[in-house]
Coordinates of N, CA, C and O in Angstrom, one line a residue:
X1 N -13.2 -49.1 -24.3 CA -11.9 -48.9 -23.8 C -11.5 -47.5 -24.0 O -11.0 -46.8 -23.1
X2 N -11.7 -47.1 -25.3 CA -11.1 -45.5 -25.3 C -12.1 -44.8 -24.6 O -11.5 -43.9 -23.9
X3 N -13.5 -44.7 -24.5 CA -14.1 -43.9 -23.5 C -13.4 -43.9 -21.7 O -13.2 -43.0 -20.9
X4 N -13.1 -45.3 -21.5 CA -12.7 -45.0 -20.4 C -11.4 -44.8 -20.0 O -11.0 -44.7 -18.8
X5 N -10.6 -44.7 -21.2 CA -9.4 -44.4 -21.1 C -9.5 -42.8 -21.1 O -9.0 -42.2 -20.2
X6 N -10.3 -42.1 -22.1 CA -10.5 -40.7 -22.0 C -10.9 -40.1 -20.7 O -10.5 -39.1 -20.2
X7 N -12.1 -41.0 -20.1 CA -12.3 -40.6 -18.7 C -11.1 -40.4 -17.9 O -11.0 -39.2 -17.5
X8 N -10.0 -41.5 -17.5 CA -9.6 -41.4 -16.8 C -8.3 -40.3 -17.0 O -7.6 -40.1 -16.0
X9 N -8.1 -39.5 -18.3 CA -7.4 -38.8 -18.3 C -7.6 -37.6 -18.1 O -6.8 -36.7 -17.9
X10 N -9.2 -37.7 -18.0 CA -9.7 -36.2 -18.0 C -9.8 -36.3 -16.0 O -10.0 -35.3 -15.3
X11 N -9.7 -37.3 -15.7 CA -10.1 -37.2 -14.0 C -8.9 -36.8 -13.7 O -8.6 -35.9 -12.8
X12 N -7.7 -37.5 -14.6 CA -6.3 -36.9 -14.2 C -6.0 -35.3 -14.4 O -5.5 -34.6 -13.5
X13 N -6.3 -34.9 -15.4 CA -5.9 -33.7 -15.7 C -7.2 -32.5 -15.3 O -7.1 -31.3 -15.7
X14 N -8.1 -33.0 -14.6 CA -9.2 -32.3 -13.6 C -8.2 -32.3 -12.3 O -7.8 -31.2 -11.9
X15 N -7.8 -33.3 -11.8 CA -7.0 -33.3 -10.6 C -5.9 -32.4 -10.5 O -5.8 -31.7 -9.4
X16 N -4.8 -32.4 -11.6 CA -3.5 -31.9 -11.7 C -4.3 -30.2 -11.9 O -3.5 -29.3 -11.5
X17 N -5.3 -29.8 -12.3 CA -5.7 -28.6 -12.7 C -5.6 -27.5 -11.1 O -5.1 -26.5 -10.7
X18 N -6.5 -28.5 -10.5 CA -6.8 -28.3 -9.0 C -6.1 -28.1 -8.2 O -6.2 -27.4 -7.2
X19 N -4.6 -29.3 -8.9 CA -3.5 -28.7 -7.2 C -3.2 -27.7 -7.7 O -2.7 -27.0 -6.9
X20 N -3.3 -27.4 -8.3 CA -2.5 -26.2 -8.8 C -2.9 -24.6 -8.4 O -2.3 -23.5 -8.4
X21 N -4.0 -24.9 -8.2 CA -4.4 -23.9 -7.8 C -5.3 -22.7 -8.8 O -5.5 -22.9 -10.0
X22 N -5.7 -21.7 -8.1 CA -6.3 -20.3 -8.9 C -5.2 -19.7 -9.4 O -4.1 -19.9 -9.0
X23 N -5.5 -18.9 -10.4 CA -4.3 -17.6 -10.8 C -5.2 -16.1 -10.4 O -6.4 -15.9 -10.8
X24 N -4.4 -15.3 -9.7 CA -4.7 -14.1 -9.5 C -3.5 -13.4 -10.1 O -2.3 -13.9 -10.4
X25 N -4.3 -11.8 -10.2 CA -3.9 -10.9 -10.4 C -3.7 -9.5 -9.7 O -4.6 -8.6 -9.7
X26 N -2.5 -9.3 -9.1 CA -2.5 -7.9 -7.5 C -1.2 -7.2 -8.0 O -0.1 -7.6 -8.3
X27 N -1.9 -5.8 -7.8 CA -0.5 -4.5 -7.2 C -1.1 -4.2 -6.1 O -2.3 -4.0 -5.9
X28 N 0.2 -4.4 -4.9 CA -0.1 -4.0 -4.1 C 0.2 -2.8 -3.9 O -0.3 -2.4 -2.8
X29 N 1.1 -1.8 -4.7 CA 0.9 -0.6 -4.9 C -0.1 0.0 -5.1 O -0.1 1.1 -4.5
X30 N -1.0 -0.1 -5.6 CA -2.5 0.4 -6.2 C -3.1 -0.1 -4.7 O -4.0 0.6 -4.1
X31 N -2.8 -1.0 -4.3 CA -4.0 -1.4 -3.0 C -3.8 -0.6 -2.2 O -4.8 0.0 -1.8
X32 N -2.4 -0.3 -1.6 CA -2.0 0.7 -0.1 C -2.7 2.3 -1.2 O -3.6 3.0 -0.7
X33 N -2.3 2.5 -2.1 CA -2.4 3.5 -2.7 C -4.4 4.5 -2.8 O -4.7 5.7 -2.9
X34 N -5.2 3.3 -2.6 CA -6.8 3.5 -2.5 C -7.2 2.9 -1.2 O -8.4 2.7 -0.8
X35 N -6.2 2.7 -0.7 CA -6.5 2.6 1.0 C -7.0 3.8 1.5 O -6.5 4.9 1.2
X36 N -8.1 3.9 2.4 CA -8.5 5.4 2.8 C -7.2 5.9 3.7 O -6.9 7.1 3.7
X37 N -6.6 5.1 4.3 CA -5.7 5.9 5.0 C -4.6 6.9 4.0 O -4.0 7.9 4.3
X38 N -4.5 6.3 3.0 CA -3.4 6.3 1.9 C -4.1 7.8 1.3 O -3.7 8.9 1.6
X39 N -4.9 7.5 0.7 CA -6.3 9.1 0.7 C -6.2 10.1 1.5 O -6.0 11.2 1.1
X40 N -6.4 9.7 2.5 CA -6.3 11.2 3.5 C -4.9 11.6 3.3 O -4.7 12.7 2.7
X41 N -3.6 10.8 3.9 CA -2.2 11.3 3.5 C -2.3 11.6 2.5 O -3.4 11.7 3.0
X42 N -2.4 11.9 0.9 CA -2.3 12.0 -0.4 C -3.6 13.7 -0.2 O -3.3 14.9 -0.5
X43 N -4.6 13.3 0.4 CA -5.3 14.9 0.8 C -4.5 15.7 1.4 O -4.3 16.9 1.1
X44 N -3.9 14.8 2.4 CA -3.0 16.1 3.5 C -2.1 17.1 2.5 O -2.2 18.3 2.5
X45 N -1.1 16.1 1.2 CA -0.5 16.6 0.7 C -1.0 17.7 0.2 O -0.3 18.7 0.4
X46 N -2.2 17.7 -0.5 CA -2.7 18.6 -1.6 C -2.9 20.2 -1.0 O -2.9 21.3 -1.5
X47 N -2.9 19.7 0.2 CA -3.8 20.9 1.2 C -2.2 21.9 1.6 O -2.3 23.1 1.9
X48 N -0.7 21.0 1.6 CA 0.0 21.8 2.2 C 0.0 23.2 1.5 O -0.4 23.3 0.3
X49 N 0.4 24.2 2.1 CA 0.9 25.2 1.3 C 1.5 25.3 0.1 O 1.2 25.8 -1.0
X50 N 2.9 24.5 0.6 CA 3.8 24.5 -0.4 C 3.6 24.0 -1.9 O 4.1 24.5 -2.9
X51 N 2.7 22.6 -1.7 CA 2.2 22.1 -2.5 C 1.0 22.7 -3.4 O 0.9 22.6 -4.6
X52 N 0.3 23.3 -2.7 CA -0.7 24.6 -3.3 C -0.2 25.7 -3.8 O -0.8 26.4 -4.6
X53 N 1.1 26.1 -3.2 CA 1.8 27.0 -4.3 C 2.0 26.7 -5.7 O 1.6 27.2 -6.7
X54 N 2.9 25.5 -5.3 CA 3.2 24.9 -6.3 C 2.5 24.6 -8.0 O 2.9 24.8 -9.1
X55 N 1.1 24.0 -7.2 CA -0.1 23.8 -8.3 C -0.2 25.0 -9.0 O -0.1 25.2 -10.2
X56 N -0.6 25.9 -8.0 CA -0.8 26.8 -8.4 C 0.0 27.8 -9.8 O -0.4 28.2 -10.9
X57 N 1.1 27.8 -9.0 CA 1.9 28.2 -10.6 C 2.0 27.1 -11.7 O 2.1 27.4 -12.9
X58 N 1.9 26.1 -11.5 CA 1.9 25.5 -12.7 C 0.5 25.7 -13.8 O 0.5 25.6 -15.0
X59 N -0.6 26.0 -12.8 CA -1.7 26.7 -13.6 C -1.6 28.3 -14.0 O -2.5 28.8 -14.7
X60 N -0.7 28.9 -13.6 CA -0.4 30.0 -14.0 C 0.1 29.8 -15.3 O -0.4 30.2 -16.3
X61 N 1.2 29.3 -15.2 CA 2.3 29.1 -16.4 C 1.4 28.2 -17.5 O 1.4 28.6 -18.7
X62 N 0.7 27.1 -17.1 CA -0.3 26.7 -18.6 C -0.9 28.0 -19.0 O -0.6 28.6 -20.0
X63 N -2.0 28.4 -18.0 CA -2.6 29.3 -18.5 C -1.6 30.4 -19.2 O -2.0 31.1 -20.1
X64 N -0.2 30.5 -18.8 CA 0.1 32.0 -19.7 C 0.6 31.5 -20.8 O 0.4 32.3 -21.8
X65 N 1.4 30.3 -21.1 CA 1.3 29.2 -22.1 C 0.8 29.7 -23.0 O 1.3 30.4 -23.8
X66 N -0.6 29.2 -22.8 CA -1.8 29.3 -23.5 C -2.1 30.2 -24.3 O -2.2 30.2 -25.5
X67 N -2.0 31.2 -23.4 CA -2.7 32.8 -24.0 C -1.3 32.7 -25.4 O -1.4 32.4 -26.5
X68 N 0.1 33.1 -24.6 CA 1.4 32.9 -25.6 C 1.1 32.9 -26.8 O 1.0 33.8 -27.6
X69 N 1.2 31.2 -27.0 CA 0.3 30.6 -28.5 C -0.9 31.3 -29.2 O -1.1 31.7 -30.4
X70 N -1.5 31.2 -28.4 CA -2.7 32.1 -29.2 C -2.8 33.2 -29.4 O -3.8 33.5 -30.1
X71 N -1.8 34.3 -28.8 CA -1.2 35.4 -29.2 C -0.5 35.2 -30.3 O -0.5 36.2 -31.1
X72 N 0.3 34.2 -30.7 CA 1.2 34.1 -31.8 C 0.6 34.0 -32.7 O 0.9 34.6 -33.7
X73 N -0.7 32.9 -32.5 CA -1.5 32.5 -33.8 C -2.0 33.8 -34.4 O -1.7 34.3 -35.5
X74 N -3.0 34.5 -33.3 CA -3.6 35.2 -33.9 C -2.9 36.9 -34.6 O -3.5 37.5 -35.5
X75 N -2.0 37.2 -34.2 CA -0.8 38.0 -34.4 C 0.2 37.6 -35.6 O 0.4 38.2 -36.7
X76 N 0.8 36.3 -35.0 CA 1.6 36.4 -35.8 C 2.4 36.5 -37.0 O 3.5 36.3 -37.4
X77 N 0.7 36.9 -37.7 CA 1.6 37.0 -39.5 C 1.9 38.6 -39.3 O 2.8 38.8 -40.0
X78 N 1.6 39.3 -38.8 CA 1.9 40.6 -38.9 C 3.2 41.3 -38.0 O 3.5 42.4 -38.0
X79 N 4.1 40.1 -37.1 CA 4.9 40.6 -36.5 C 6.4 40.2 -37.1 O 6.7 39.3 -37.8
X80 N 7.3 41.1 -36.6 CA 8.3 41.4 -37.2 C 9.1 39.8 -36.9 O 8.8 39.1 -35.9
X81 N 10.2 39.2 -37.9 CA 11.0 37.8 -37.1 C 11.5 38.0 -35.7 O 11.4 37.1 -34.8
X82 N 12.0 39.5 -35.3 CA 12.6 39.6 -34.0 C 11.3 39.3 -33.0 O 11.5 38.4 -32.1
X83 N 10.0 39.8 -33.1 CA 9.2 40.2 -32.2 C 8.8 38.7 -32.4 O 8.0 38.5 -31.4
X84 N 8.9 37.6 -33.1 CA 9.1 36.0 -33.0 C 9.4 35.4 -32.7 O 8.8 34.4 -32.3
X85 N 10.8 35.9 -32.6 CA 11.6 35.3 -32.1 C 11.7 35.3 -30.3 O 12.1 34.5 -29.5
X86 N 11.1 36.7 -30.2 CA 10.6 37.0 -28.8 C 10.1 36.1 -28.2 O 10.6 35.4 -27.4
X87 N 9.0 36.3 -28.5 CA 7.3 35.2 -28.3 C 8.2 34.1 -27.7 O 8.7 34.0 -26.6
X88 N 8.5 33.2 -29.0 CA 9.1 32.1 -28.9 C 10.0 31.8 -27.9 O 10.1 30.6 -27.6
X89 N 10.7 32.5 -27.4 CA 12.2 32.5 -26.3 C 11.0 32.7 -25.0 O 11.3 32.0 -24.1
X90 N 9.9 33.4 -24.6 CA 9.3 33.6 -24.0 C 8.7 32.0 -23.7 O 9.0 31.3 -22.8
X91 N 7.9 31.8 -24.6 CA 7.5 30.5 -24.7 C 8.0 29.2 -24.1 O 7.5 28.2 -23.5
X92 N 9.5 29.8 -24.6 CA 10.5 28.4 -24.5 C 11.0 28.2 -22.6 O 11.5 27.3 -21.9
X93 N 10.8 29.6 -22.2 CA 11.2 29.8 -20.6 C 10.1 29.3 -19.8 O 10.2 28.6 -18.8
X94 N 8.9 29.9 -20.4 CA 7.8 29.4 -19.6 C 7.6 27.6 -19.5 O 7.1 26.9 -18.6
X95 N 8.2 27.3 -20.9 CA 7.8 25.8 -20.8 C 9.0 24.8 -19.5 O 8.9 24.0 -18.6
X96 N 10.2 25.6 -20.1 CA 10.9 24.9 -19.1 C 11.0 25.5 -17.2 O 11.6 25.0 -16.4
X97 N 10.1 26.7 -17.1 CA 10.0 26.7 -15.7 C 8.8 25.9 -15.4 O 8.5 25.4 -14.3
X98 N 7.9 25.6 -16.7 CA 6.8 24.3 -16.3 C 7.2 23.0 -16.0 O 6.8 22.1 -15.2
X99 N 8.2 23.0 -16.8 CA 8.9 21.3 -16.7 C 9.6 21.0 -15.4 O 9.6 19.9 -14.9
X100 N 10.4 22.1 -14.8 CA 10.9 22.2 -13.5 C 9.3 21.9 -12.9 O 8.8 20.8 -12.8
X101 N 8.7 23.0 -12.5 CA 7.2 23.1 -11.5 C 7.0 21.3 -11.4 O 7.0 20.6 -10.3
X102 N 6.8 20.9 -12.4 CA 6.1 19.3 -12.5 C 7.2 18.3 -12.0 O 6.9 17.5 -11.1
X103 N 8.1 18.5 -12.4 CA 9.6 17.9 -11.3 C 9.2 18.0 -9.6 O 9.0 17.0 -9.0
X104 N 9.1 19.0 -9.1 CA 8.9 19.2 -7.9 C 8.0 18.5 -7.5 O 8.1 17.5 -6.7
X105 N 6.5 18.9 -8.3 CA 5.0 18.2 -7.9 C 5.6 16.7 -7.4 O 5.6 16.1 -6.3
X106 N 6.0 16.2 -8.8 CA 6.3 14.5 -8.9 C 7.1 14.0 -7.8 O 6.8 13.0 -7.2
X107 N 8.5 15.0 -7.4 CA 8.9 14.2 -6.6 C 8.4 14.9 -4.9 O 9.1 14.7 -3.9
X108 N 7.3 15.6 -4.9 CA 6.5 15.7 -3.7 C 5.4 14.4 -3.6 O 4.9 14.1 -2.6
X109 N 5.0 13.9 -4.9 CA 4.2 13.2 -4.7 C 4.9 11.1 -4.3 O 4.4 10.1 -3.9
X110 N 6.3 11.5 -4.9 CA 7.1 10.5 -4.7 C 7.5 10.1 -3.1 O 7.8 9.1 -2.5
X111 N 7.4 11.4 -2.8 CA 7.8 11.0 -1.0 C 6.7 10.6 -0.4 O 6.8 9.8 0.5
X112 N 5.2 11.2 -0.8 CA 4.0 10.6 -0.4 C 4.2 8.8 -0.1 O 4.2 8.1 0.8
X113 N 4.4 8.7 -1.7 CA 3.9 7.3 -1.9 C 5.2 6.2 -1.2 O 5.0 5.1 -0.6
X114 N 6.1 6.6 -1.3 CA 7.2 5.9 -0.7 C 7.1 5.8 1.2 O 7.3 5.0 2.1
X115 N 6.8 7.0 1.1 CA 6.3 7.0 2.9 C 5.0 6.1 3.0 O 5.1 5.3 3.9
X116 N 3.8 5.9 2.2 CA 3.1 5.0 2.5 C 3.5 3.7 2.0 O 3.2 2.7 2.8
X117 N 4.1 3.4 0.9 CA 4.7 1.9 1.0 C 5.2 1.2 2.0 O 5.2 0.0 2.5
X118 N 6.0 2.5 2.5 CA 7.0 1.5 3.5 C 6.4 1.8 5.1 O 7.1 1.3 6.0
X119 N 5.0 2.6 5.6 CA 4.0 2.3 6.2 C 3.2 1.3 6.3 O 2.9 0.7 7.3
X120 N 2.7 1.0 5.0 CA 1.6 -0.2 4.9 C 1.9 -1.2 4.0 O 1.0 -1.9 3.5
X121 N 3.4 -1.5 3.7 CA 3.7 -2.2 2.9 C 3.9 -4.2 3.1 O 3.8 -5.2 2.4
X122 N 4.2 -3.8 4.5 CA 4.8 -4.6 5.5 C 2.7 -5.6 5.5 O 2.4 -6.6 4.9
X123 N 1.8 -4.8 6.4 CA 0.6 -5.0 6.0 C 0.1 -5.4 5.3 O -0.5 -6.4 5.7
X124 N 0.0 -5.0 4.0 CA -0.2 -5.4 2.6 C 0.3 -6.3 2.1 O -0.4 -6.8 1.2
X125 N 1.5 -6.9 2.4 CA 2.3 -7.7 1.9 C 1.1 -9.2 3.0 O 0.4 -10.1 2.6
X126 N 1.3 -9.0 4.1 CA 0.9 -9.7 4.4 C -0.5 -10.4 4.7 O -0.6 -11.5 5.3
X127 N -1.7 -9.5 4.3 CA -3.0 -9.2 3.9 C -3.1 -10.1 2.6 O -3.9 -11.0 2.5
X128 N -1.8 -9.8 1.4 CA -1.8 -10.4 0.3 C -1.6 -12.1 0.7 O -2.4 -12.8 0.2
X129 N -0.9 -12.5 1.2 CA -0.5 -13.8 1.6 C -1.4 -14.3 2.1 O -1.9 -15.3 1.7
X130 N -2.0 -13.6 3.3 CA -3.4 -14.6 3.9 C -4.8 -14.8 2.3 O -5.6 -15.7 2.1
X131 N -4.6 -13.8 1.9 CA -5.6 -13.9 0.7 C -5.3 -15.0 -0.1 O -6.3 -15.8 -0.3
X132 N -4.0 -15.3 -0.6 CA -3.4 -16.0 -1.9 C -3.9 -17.2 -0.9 O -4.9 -17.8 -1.3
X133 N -3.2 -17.7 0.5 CA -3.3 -18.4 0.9 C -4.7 -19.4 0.8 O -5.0 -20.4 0.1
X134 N -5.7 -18.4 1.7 CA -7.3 -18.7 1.7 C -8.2 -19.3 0.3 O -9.1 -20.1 -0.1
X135 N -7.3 -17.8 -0.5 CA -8.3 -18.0 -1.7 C -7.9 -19.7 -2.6 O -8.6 -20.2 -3.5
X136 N -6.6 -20.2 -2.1 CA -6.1 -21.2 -2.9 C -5.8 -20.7 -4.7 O -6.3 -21.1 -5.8
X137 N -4.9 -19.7 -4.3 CA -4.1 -19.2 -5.6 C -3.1 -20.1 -6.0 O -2.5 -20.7 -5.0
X138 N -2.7 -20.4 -6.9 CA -1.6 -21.4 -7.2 C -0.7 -20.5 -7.7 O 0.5 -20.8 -7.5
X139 N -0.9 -19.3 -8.5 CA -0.2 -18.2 -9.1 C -1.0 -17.2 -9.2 O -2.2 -17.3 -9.5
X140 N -0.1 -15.7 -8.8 CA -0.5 -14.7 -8.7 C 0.5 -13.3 -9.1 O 1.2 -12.6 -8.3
X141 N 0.4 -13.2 -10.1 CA 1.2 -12.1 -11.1 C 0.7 -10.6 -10.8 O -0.4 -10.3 -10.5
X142 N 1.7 -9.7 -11.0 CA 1.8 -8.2 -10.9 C 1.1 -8.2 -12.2 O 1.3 -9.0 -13.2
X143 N 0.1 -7.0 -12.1 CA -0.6 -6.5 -13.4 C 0.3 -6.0 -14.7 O 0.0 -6.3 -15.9
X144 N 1.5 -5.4 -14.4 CA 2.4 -5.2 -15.3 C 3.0 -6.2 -16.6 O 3.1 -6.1 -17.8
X145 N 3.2 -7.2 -15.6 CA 3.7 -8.8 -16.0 C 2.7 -9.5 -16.9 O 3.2 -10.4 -17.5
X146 N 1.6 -9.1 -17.0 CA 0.2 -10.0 -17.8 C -0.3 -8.8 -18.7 O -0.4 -7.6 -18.4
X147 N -0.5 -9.5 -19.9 CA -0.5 -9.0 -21.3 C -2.4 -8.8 -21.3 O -3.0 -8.1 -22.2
X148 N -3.0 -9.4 -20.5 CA -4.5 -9.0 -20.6 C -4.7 -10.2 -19.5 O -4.1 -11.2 -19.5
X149 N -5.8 -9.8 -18.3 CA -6.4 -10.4 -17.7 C -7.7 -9.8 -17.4 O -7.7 -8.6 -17.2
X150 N -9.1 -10.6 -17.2 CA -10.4 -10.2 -16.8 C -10.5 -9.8 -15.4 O -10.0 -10.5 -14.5
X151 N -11.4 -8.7 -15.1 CA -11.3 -7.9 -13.9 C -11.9 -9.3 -12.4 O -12.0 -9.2 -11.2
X152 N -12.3 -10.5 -13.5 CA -11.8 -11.4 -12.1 C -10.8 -11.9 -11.5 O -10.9 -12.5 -10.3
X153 N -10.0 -11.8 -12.2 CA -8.7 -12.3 -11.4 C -8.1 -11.4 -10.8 O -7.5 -11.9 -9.8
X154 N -8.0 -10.2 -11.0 CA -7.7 -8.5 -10.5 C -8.5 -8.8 -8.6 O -9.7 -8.7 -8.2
X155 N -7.1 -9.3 -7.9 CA -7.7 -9.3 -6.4 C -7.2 -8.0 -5.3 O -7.3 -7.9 -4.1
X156 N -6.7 -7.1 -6.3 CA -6.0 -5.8 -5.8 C -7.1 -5.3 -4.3 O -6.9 -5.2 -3.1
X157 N -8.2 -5.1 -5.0 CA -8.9 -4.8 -4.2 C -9.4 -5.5 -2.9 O -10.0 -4.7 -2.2
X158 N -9.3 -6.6 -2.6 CA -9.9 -7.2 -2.0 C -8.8 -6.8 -0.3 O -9.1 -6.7 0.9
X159 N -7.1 -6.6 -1.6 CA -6.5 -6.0 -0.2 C -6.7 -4.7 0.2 O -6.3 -4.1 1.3
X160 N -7.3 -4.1 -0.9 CA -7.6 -2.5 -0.5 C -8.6 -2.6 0.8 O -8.6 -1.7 1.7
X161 N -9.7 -3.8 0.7 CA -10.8 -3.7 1.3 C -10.0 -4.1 3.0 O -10.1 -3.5 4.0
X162 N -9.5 -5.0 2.8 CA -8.4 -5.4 4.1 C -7.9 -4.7 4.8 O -7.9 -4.8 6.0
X163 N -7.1 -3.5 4.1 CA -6.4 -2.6 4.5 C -7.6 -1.7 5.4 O -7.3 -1.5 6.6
X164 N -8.7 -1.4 5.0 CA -9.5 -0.4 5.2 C -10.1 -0.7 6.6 O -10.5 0.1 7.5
X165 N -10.3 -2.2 6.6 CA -10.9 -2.6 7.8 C -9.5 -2.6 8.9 O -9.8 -2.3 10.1
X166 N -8.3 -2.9 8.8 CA -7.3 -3.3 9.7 C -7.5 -1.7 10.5 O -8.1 -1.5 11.5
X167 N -6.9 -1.0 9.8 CA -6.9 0.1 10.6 C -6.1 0.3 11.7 O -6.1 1.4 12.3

């Protein structure tokens, strides 16, 4: 009697497992985002001028950064508090015309990404649905949302691969 009462609960709770479905795990930001098309726009960026200026000084400014400090280190037991105080104010300008430079970068790379969400978002969104659909997901959480999951439930890709073929 208890064996087949155990059976029958395990056929139950086999059953109830099943409607229920798979659980996956998708950003569909990350998907449009490693889309080749998403790549090339994100290359185009890199390539503009303005954007290549841009970089550019900000490797100027690390590099002069750089040197700065290590002028100070290596110098600075021998220099006067004023000529410290120098350095330092020097320091402190270069950091904050870096912190501006990186502002810019970010919000040039913000209009990238925002121009392709709301290009291939629409897509993606529904690439995602035929997936969840097919694959028989029962639940399907943002990577953010989940405290650890194995790279099989991670179906990001599968819309990256979707995207790549729609074209």
């Amino acid at each position: 009697m208890k064996i087949a009462l155990a059976f029958v609960a395990a056929v139950l709770f086999s059953n109830v497992t099943l409607a229920q479905g798979k659980i996956g795990v998708m950003d569909l930001q990350t998907a449009i985002i490693r889309s080749e098309a998403a790549q090339k726009e994100l290359k185009a960026l890199s390539a503009k001028p303005e954007y290549v200026a841009l970089t550019s000084q900000a490797e100027t400014l690390n590099s002069d950064m750089k040197a700065l400090y290590e002028e100070m280190q290596t110098k600075g037991l021998t220099w006067s508090d004023e000529r410290k105080a120098k350095q330092l104010k020097e320091i402190e300008y270069k950091r904050a015309d870096q912190q501006l430079l990186a502002k810019k970068l970010q919000q040039e790379q913000n209009e990238i990404y925002q121009k392709l969400f709301k290009k291939y978002g629409k897509q993606a969104n529904d690439i995602a649905k035929e997936i969840i659909k097919t694959g028989g997901y029962g639940l399907v959480l943002n990577p953010q949302s989940v405290l650890h999951a194995d790279t099989g439930y991670d179906i990001t890709s599968q819309i990256t691969d979707r995207l790549n073929k729609a074209k």
